[in-house]
Coordinates of C-alpha atoms in Angstrom, one line a residue:
M1 CA -14.5 10.7 -24.3
T2 CA -11.5 12.8 -23.0
D3 CA -10.0 12.3 -19.8
T4 CA -11.9 15.4 -18.2
T5 CA -14.9 14.7 -18.9
I6 CA -17.8 13.2 -17.2
A7 CA -20.8 11.4 -18.1
T8 CA -24.3 13.3 -17.6
E9 CA -27.1 10.6 -17.4
Y10 CA -26.3 8.0 -19.5
A11 CA -24.3 10.0 -22.0
E12 CA -21.8 6.7 -22.4
I13 CA -18.7 6.9 -20.6
R14 CA -16.1 4.2 -23.1
E15 CA -13.2 3.9 -20.9
L16 CA -9.5 2.4 -21.4
L17 CA -7.0 0.4 -19.2
R18 CA -4.6 2.3 -17.4
I19 CA -0.9 0.4 -17.8
G20 CA 2.5 2.3 -17.7
N21 CA 1.8 5.9 -20.4
R22 CA -0.5 3.9 -22.5
R23 CA -4.4 3.9 -22.9
V24 CA -5.5 0.2 -23.4
D25 CA -8.3 -1.0 -25.1
T26 CA -9.0 -4.6 -26.0
P27 CA -11.1 -6.3 -28.8
E28 CA -13.4 -7.5 -26.4
R29 CA -15.5 -4.9 -23.9
F30 CA -18.0 -4.8 -21.1
E31 CA -20.8 -2.8 -20.3
I32 CA -21.8 -0.9 -16.8
L33 CA -24.9 -1.0 -15.6
D34 CA -27.6 2.1 -13.5
P35 CA -28.8 -1.0 -11.8
A36 CA -31.6 1.7 -10.4
T37 CA -32.9 1.1 -14.3
S38 CA -30.5 -1.6 -16.0
Q39 CA -29.8 0.9 -18.4
V40 CA -25.6 1.4 -20.0
V41 CA -23.8 4.0 -18.7
G42 CA -20.7 3.2 -19.8
S43 CA -18.0 0.2 -21.3
C44 CA -14.6 -1.1 -20.2
P45 CA -12.1 -3.3 -22.0
N46 CA -12.2 -6.7 -21.1
A47 CA -8.6 -7.2 -20.3
A48 CA -6.4 -10.7 -20.7
A49 CA -4.0 -12.5 -18.5
A50 CA -1.7 -11.0 -21.7
D51 CA -2.9 -7.4 -20.0
V52 CA -2.7 -8.0 -16.3
I53 CA 1.4 -8.5 -16.9
A54 CA 1.7 -5.6 -18.8
A55 CA 0.7 -3.7 -15.5
I56 CA 2.7 -6.2 -13.5
D57 CA 6.0 -5.2 -16.6
A58 CA 5.1 -1.1 -15.8
A59 CA 4.3 -1.2 -12.3
E60 CA 8.2 -3.8 -11.3
E61 CA 9.5 -1.1 -13.6
A62 CA 8.3 2.3 -12.0
F63 CA 9.0 0.5 -8.4
V64 CA 12.5 1.4 -9.1
A65 CA 12.1 4.5 -9.1
W66 CA 8.9 6.2 -6.7
K67 CA 10.6 3.9 -3.7
R68 CA 13.9 6.0 -3.7
T69 CA 11.4 9.0 -4.4
A70 CA 11.9 11.3 -1.2
P71 CA 8.9 10.7 1.3
D72 CA 7.4 14.6 0.8
A73 CA 7.3 14.7 -2.4
R74 CA 5.0 11.3 -2.6
A75 CA 2.7 13.6 0.5
R76 CA 2.5 16.5 -2.6
L77 CA 0.9 14.4 -4.7
L78 CA -0.9 12.9 -2.8
R79 CA -2.0 15.7 -1.3
K80 CA -2.1 17.0 -5.1
V81 CA -4.7 13.6 -6.1
H82 CA -6.7 14.7 -2.3
D83 CA -7.0 18.6 -4.0
A84 CA -8.5 17.4 -7.2
L85 CA -10.8 14.9 -6.0
L86 CA -12.8 17.2 -3.9
Q87 CA -12.7 19.6 -6.7
E88 CA -15.0 16.8 -8.9
Q89 CA -17.3 15.9 -6.2
D90 CA -20.0 16.9 -7.3
E91 CA -19.7 14.9 -10.8
L92 CA -17.9 11.5 -8.6
A93 CA -20.8 11.9 -6.3
R94 CA -23.1 11.7 -9.5
L95 CA -20.7 8.7 -11.4
I96 CA -20.6 7.0 -8.8
T97 CA -25.0 6.9 -7.7
L98 CA -25.0 6.1 -11.6
E99 CA -22.7 2.9 -11.8
V100 CA -24.1 1.4 -8.2
G101 CA -27.0 3.5 -7.3
K102 CA -26.8 4.8 -4.0
P103 CA -28.4 7.8 -3.1
L104 CA -26.7 10.8 -4.2
R105 CA -26.2 12.8 -0.8
E106 CA -24.0 8.7 0.1
S107 CA -22.3 9.5 -2.8
R108 CA -21.0 12.7 -1.8
A109 CA -20.1 11.6 1.5
E110 CA -17.8 8.7 -0.5
V111 CA -15.6 11.1 -2.6
E112 CA -15.8 13.3 0.8
Y113 CA -14.5 10.0 2.8
A114 CA -12.0 9.3 -0.1
A115 CA -10.0 12.0 -0.3
E116 CA -9.3 12.4 3.4
F117 CA -7.9 9.1 3.2
G118 CA -5.6 11.2 0.7
L119 CA -4.6 13.2 2.8
W120 CA -4.2 11.2 5.9
Y121 CA -1.5 9.0 4.1
A122 CA 0.3 11.8 2.3
E123 CA 1.1 12.8 5.9
E124 CA 2.2 9.0 7.0
A125 CA 4.3 9.0 3.8
R126 CA 5.9 11.2 6.8
R127 CA 6.1 9.1 9.9
I128 CA 8.0 5.4 8.8
Y129 CA 9.4 5.6 11.5
G130 CA 12.5 2.5 12.9
R131 CA 14.1 2.7 15.4
T132 CA 18.2 2.3 16.9
A133 CA 20.0 1.2 19.6
L134 CA 23.2 1.0 20.7
G135 CA 24.0 -2.9 21.3
G136 CA 27.2 -5.6 21.8
S137 CA 28.8 -6.9 24.5
D138 CA 31.1 -3.7 24.0
A139 CA 28.0 -1.4 23.5
K140 CA 29.5 -1.2 19.6
T141 CA 27.2 -2.2 17.5
W142 CA 24.3 0.0 16.1
M143 CA 21.1 -1.5 15.9
H144 CA 18.9 -0.3 13.1
L145 CA 15.3 -1.5 12.1
V146 CA 13.8 0.2 9.6
R147 CA 11.0 -0.3 7.1
Q148 CA 11.1 -0.3 3.2
P149 CA 7.9 -0.5 0.6
L150 CA 7.4 -3.9 -0.4
G151 CA 7.4 -3.8 -3.9
V152 CA 4.3 -4.2 -6.6
V153 CA 1.0 -4.3 -5.0
G154 CA -1.9 -6.0 -6.3
A155 CA -5.6 -4.3 -5.2
I156 CA -9.4 -5.7 -5.6
T157 CA -11.6 -4.1 -4.7
P158 CA -15.5 -4.8 -4.7
W159 CA -18.6 -2.8 -5.7
N160 CA -19.8 -1.3 -3.1
Y161 CA -17.6 1.8 -2.5
P162 CA -15.7 1.5 -5.6
L163 CA -14.0 4.9 -5.3
L164 CA -13.4 4.6 -1.0
L165 CA -12.2 1.6 -1.3
A166 CA -10.0 1.8 -4.3
A167 CA -8.6 5.1 -2.6
R168 CA -8.1 3.7 0.7
K169 CA -6.3 0.5 -0.8
V170 CA -3.6 3.0 -3.4
F171 CA -3.3 6.4 -0.9
A172 CA -1.7 4.0 1.8
A173 CA 0.4 1.7 -0.6
L174 CA 1.6 4.6 -2.5
A175 CA 2.3 6.6 0.8
A176 CA 4.4 3.6 1.4
G177 CA 6.2 3.2 -1.1
C178 CA 4.8 0.5 -3.3
T179 CA 2.9 0.6 -7.1
V180 CA -0.2 -0.2 -6.9
I181 CA -2.3 -2.2 -10.2
L182 CA -5.5 -2.2 -9.4
K183 CA -8.4 -4.4 -10.3
P184 CA -11.8 -2.9 -9.8
S185 CA -15.2 -4.8 -9.9
E186 CA -16.9 -5.2 -12.9
L187 CA -20.2 -4.2 -11.7
A188 CA -18.3 -0.6 -11.1
P189 CA -15.5 0.1 -12.0
L190 CA -15.7 3.0 -13.7
S191 CA -15.6 6.2 -10.9
A192 CA -11.9 3.7 -9.8
L193 CA -10.5 4.6 -13.8
R194 CA -11.3 8.4 -12.5
L195 CA -9.1 8.1 -9.7
G196 CA -6.1 7.0 -12.4
Y197 CA -7.4 9.8 -13.8
V198 CA -6.8 12.6 -11.4
A199 CA -3.9 10.6 -9.9
E200 CA -2.6 11.8 -13.8
R201 CA -3.1 15.0 -13.5
A202 CA -1.7 16.0 -10.3
G203 CA 1.5 14.8 -11.6
L204 CA 2.2 10.7 -10.4
P205 CA 4.5 8.9 -12.3
D206 CA 3.8 6.6 -14.9
G207 CA 3.4 3.0 -14.3
V208 CA 2.8 3.7 -10.4
L209 CA -1.1 3.4 -11.0
N210 CA -2.0 1.1 -13.4
I211 CA -5.7 0.4 -13.4
V212 CA -7.1 -2.8 -15.3
T213 CA -10.9 -4.6 -15.8
A214 CA -12.2 -7.6 -16.9
N215 CA -15.2 -9.5 -16.5
P216 CA -15.5 -13.3 -15.2
P217 CA -12.6 -10.9 -13.8
D218 CA -10.9 -14.5 -12.2
H219 CA -8.0 -14.0 -13.7
V220 CA -6.9 -11.0 -13.1
G221 CA -6.5 -12.0 -9.6
D222 CA -4.9 -15.3 -10.9
V223 CA -2.2 -13.6 -12.8
L224 CA -1.5 -11.4 -9.4
S225 CA -2.1 -14.0 -6.9
G226 CA 1.0 -16.2 -9.8
D227 CA 3.3 -14.0 -10.1
P228 CA 6.3 -13.9 -7.9
R229 CA 6.9 -10.0 -8.6
V230 CA 3.5 -9.3 -6.5
R231 CA 4.7 -9.1 -3.1
K232 CA 1.3 -8.6 -1.9
I233 CA -2.3 -8.2 -2.6
S234 CA -5.0 -6.3 -0.5
F235 CA -8.6 -8.3 -1.5
T236 CA -11.9 -6.9 0.0
G237 CA -14.9 -8.6 -1.1
S238 CA -16.4 -12.8 -0.4
I239 CA -15.1 -15.4 1.2
G240 CA -15.0 -17.9 -1.5
T241 CA -12.6 -15.5 -3.4
G242 CA -10.5 -14.5 -0.4
K243 CA -9.2 -18.1 0.5
Q244 CA -8.7 -19.2 -3.7
L245 CA -6.8 -16.0 -3.2
M246 CA -4.8 -16.8 -0.4
E247 CA -4.4 -20.5 -1.5
A248 CA -3.2 -19.3 -5.0
S249 CA -1.0 -16.2 -2.8
A250 CA 1.0 -19.4 -1.1
R251 CA 2.6 -21.1 -3.6
N252 CA 5.1 -18.1 -4.0
L253 CA 4.8 -16.7 -0.3
T254 CA 3.0 -13.4 -1.3
R255 CA 1.5 -11.7 1.4
V256 CA -2.4 -10.9 1.6
S257 CA -4.9 -8.7 3.3
L258 CA -8.2 -9.9 3.1
E259 CA -11.0 -8.2 3.9
L260 CA -14.2 -9.8 3.8
G261 CA -17.6 -10.1 4.6
G262 CA -19.5 -9.2 7.8
N263 CA -22.2 -10.9 10.0
N264 CA -22.9 -7.3 12.4
P265 CA -24.4 -8.2 15.6
F266 CA -26.3 -4.5 16.5
L267 CA -26.6 -5.1 20.6
V268 CA -29.5 -2.8 22.3
F269 CA -29.5 -2.9 25.6
E270 CA -32.5 -2.3 28.6
D271 CA -30.7 0.7 29.2
A272 CA -30.3 2.3 26.2
D273 CA -31.6 6.0 24.8
L274 CA -33.7 3.8 22.3
E275 CA -34.8 7.0 20.4
A276 CA -31.0 7.5 19.2
A277 CA -30.6 3.6 19.6
V278 CA -33.3 3.8 16.3
D279 CA -31.8 6.6 14.4
A280 CA -28.4 4.9 14.8
A281 CA -30.0 1.3 13.8
L282 CA -31.5 2.6 10.6
V283 CA -28.2 3.9 9.5
A284 CA -26.3 1.0 10.2
K285 CA -28.6 -1.1 8.8
L286 CA -29.9 1.2 5.4
R287 CA -26.4 2.7 4.4
N288 CA -25.7 1.9 0.7
G289 CA -29.2 -0.3 1.0
G290 CA -27.5 -2.4 3.7
Q291 CA -25.3 -3.5 0.9
T292 CA -21.8 -3.1 3.5
C293 CA -19.7 -5.4 4.8
V294 CA -20.1 -3.3 8.1
C295 CA -23.8 -3.0 8.3
A296 CA -26.1 -4.2 11.2
N297 CA -27.3 -7.4 9.9
R298 CA -29.0 -8.3 13.2
L299 CA -30.8 -6.6 15.7
L300 CA -29.7 -8.1 19.4
V301 CA -32.8 -6.3 21.2
H302 CA -33.2 -6.7 25.2
E303 CA -36.4 -8.5 25.9
S304 CA -37.6 -5.4 28.6
V305 CA -37.7 -2.8 25.3
L306 CA -37.8 -4.9 23.0
D307 CA -42.2 -3.8 22.4
E308 CA -41.5 -0.4 21.8
F309 CA -38.2 -1.1 19.6
T310 CA -39.8 -2.7 17.3
R311 CA -42.3 -0.3 16.6
L312 CA -40.0 2.8 16.6
F313 CA -38.0 1.0 14.3
S314 CA -40.6 -0.6 12.2
A315 CA -41.9 3.3 12.0
A316 CA -38.9 4.4 10.7
M317 CA -37.8 2.2 8.2
R318 CA -41.9 2.0 6.6
N319 CA -40.9 5.9 5.9
Q320 CA -37.7 4.8 4.1
V321 CA -38.1 6.3 0.7
V322 CA -36.8 3.6 -2.4
G323 CA -36.2 4.3 -5.1
P324 CA -33.1 5.8 -7.7
G325 CA -30.0 7.3 -6.1
L326 CA -30.5 10.5 -8.1
E327 CA -33.9 11.6 -7.1
P328 CA -32.7 13.7 -4.1
T329 CA -35.7 12.4 -2.0
T330 CA -34.0 8.5 -2.5
D331 CA -33.1 6.9 1.1
V332 CA -32.5 3.8 -0.7
G333 CA -30.8 2.8 -3.8
P334 CA -31.5 -0.5 -5.8
L335 CA -29.9 -4.1 -5.3
V336 CA -26.8 -3.7 -7.2
Q337 CA -25.7 -7.8 -7.6
P338 CA -27.8 -10.1 -9.8
G339 CA -30.0 -12.3 -8.2
A340 CA -29.6 -10.0 -5.1
A341 CA -34.1 -9.6 -4.6
S342 CA -34.8 -13.6 -4.4
R343 CA -32.2 -14.2 -2.5
I344 CA -33.3 -11.6 -0.5
Q345 CA -36.7 -13.1 -0.9
S346 CA -35.9 -16.5 0.2
A347 CA -34.3 -15.8 3.3
V348 CA -36.6 -13.8 4.1
D349 CA -40.2 -16.7 3.1
D350 CA -37.5 -19.7 5.4
A351 CA -37.7 -17.0 8.8
V352 CA -41.6 -16.9 7.8
S353 CA -41.8 -20.1 7.8
A354 CA -39.6 -21.0 10.3
G355 CA -41.5 -19.2 12.5
A356 CA -40.4 -15.2 12.8
T357 CA -43.0 -12.4 12.5
L358 CA -42.8 -9.8 9.2
V359 CA -43.6 -6.5 11.2
C360 CA -42.8 -4.7 8.0
G361 CA -41.8 -5.2 3.7
G362 CA -40.9 -8.6 2.7
L363 CA -42.4 -8.5 -0.7
P364 CA -40.3 -6.9 -3.8
L365 CA -41.8 -3.2 -5.3
A366 CA -43.3 -4.1 -7.6
R367 CA -43.9 -0.2 -8.6
E368 CA -44.3 0.5 -12.6
D369 CA -41.6 3.8 -12.1
L370 CA -39.0 1.5 -10.5
S371 CA -39.2 -1.7 -13.6
G372 CA -36.0 -1.7 -14.3
G373 CA -34.3 -2.0 -11.8
S374 CA -34.3 -4.3 -8.3
F375 CA -35.2 -2.9 -5.3
Y376 CA -36.4 -4.1 -2.4
P377 CA -38.3 -2.6 0.6
P378 CA -37.0 -1.9 4.6
T379 CA -38.0 -4.8 5.7
V380 CA -38.0 -5.8 9.9
L381 CA -38.7 -9.6 10.8
R382 CA -39.2 -9.9 14.4
D383 CA -38.7 -13.4 16.8
V384 CA -36.2 -14.7 14.5
P385 CA -35.1 -18.4 14.5
P386 CA -30.8 -18.5 15.6
D387 CA -30.7 -21.2 12.9
T388 CA -32.2 -19.3 9.7
R389 CA -29.8 -18.2 6.9
L390 CA -30.8 -14.1 7.7
V391 CA -29.2 -14.9 10.8
T392 CA -26.4 -16.9 10.0
E393 CA -25.2 -15.3 6.5
E394 CA -25.0 -12.5 5.2
T395 CA -28.2 -10.7 3.9
F396 CA -26.7 -7.4 2.0
G397 CA -29.7 -5.7 1.5
P398 CA -32.5 -4.0 3.4
V399 CA -33.3 -6.6 5.6
A400 CA -33.6 -6.6 9.6
P401 CA -34.2 -9.4 11.6
I402 CA -34.5 -8.9 14.9
E403 CA -33.6 -11.4 18.1
P404 CA -34.6 -11.2 22.3
I405 CA -31.8 -10.9 24.4
S406 CA -32.5 -10.6 28.6
N407 CA -28.5 -10.3 30.0
I408 CA -25.2 -9.9 28.8
D409 CA -23.9 -12.9 28.7
E410 CA -27.1 -14.5 26.3
A411 CA -25.8 -10.8 23.8
V412 CA -22.4 -11.8 24.0
E413 CA -23.1 -15.9 23.0
S414 CA -25.9 -15.0 20.4
A415 CA -23.2 -11.9 18.9
N416 CA -20.3 -14.6 18.5
R417 CA -23.1 -17.3 17.2
T418 CA -21.0 -16.6 14.0
D419 CA -18.6 -17.8 11.4
Y420 CA -17.6 -13.1 11.4
G421 CA -16.4 -10.5 13.3
L422 CA -16.6 -7.5 11.4
A423 CA -17.5 -5.0 13.5
V424 CA -20.3 -5.0 16.3
Y425 CA -22.6 -2.0 17.3
V426 CA -23.4 -1.9 20.4
F427 CA -25.9 0.8 22.7
T428 CA -26.4 1.1 26.3
E429 CA -26.1 4.1 29.5
S430 CA -23.9 1.9 30.4
L431 CA -19.5 2.7 30.0
R432 CA -19.0 -0.6 32.9
K433 CA -21.5 -3.1 30.4
A434 CA -19.7 -1.1 27.0
L435 CA -16.4 -2.0 28.4
R436 CA -17.8 -5.8 29.9
V437 CA -19.4 -6.3 26.0
S438 CA -15.8 -4.8 24.1
E439 CA -13.6 -7.2 25.8
D440 CA -15.7 -10.4 25.2
L441 CA -16.9 -9.6 21.7
E442 CA -14.5 -11.3 19.1
T443 CA -15.1 -8.7 16.6
G444 CA -12.7 -6.6 15.1
I445 CA -14.3 -3.1 15.5
V446 CA -17.0 -2.5 18.8
V447 CA -19.2 0.7 17.8
V448 CA -20.3 2.2 20.4
N449 CA -23.8 4.1 20.9
R450 CA -22.9 5.3 17.1
A451 CA -24.0 4.2 14.1
A452 CA -20.5 4.2 12.4
P453 CA -17.1 3.0 12.7
S454 CA -15.2 5.6 10.4
G455 CA -12.7 7.4 10.8
V456 CA -8.9 7.7 8.6
H457 CA -6.6 7.8 11.5
F458 CA -7.5 4.5 12.9
P459 CA -7.4 0.0 10.8
Q460 CA -10.0 -1.6 10.5
G461 CA -9.4 -5.2 9.6
G462 CA -11.8 -8.8 11.0
V463 CA -11.2 -12.0 13.3
K464 CA -12.3 -15.4 12.2
Q465 CA -14.0 -15.7 8.5
S466 CA -14.1 -11.5 7.8
G467 CA -10.2 -11.9 6.8
I468 CA -6.7 -10.8 8.0
G469 CA -5.1 -7.4 8.1
L470 CA -5.7 -4.1 8.7
E471 CA -6.2 -1.2 6.5
G472 CA -6.7 2.1 7.3
G473 CA -4.1 4.3 10.2
P474 CA -0.4 3.4 10.0
E475 CA -1.0 0.4 10.1
G476 CA -2.6 0.3 7.1
L477 CA 0.5 2.0 6.2
E478 CA 2.6 -0.8 7.1
E479 CA 0.9 -3.6 5.8
F480 CA 2.6 -2.6 2.4
T481 CA 5.7 -2.5 4.5
F482 CA 8.7 -4.8 5.9
S483 CA 11.2 -4.8 8.5
K484 CA 14.5 -4.4 8.1
Y485 CA 17.6 -5.1 10.6
I486 CA 20.3 -3.4 10.5
S487 CA 23.3 -4.5 12.3
I488 CA 27.0 -2.0 12.4
N489 CA 30.4 -2.8 14.3
A490 CA 31.4 1.4 15.0

């Protein structure tokens, strides 16, 4: 099919690798399935190690000119990509929903948010500042600190926000003057490949953005982390894969940024606006069907409002419509990862066996109209023991375990009792309490009295096992640069 065509429902897309100025096919291809129906949406080339090396070659060659491209020129190109993404918002949203199943309105929001990063980093490309000082014992030495692009970047992205997370990495790297090899998830590569088409039409030079796909994908990370020409790996995904990439990258002292998992608490104190807290918890829990690293994973509710919060929240969860994302009434789409429903069911069963009370949901949906996909109902459990998997592990699904808390100290201790440290949500009407809790939480993000941490102009990143480095904001651009100190005898 042509570069200007996007699939309608089940009109199969046949994609190609983007390496320099070439569009490359491979002898082996793999299929992408609609998780709501298991029908084939499209297919992609299964890149070999030689294809990844060719992409590194192309990126290395393109970097020579791209790093010398004026920041204003880079900014103009990124603004064009931003405009083009918004022009294709409806078609891109449909493509995202076809490959990951999320409700169409969420996919539209993803396209808009992805485009925002293009606009933000277009402006930040012109604000890569250094500093200058006069020094030396005779005050005749001019000392300059400048920031320069690292070089070739390997960007590896997951399936849950296939366009957004690719755009956030790519726009920051390009604004900094780096060239990129993007490896999207094998479960949802189509919208990321579409970003390549849009960038090409906007005038991005050949080789500045290369895209390779593979299934299974492990050898792509091996090649990227093992080649000394790749100066940085930016990865979003599982803790296990992130650690493997970090270990492999250490052999060449390749820089890494890792955005990994989260086991994010949602704290509701006794003075919280309960209706607002319930509304926010619903969004924070069920965004993308609970399949995001910043989802609220466990709800810690003050014992004095536990009954009322549970009643309101479980009623709201019961009212959520489960179905294919293309249906306009759908609130919660399918699970994407193979075996996810079985894994979630096992964790729910273990919690109930350990003494938790099942309030709603708790069994896979058996509706005939959903037989083609893997769907799980919004589920609430109360009084979940703290040593169960629903509490200790990232669920990645529409399941909300509720635990009681009695005071601030217990809330902080419970929230910090995890190997993760990505995000914490806090609901309280007390500014003093919000500030106290925010100070003591071991996390990279604190969200107070709202449902999402989103914002292109501030960075996001985790601590502990949730990762290293930042994405978004000026700091997200600096991740793709290095400092150079220049001393001049005047």
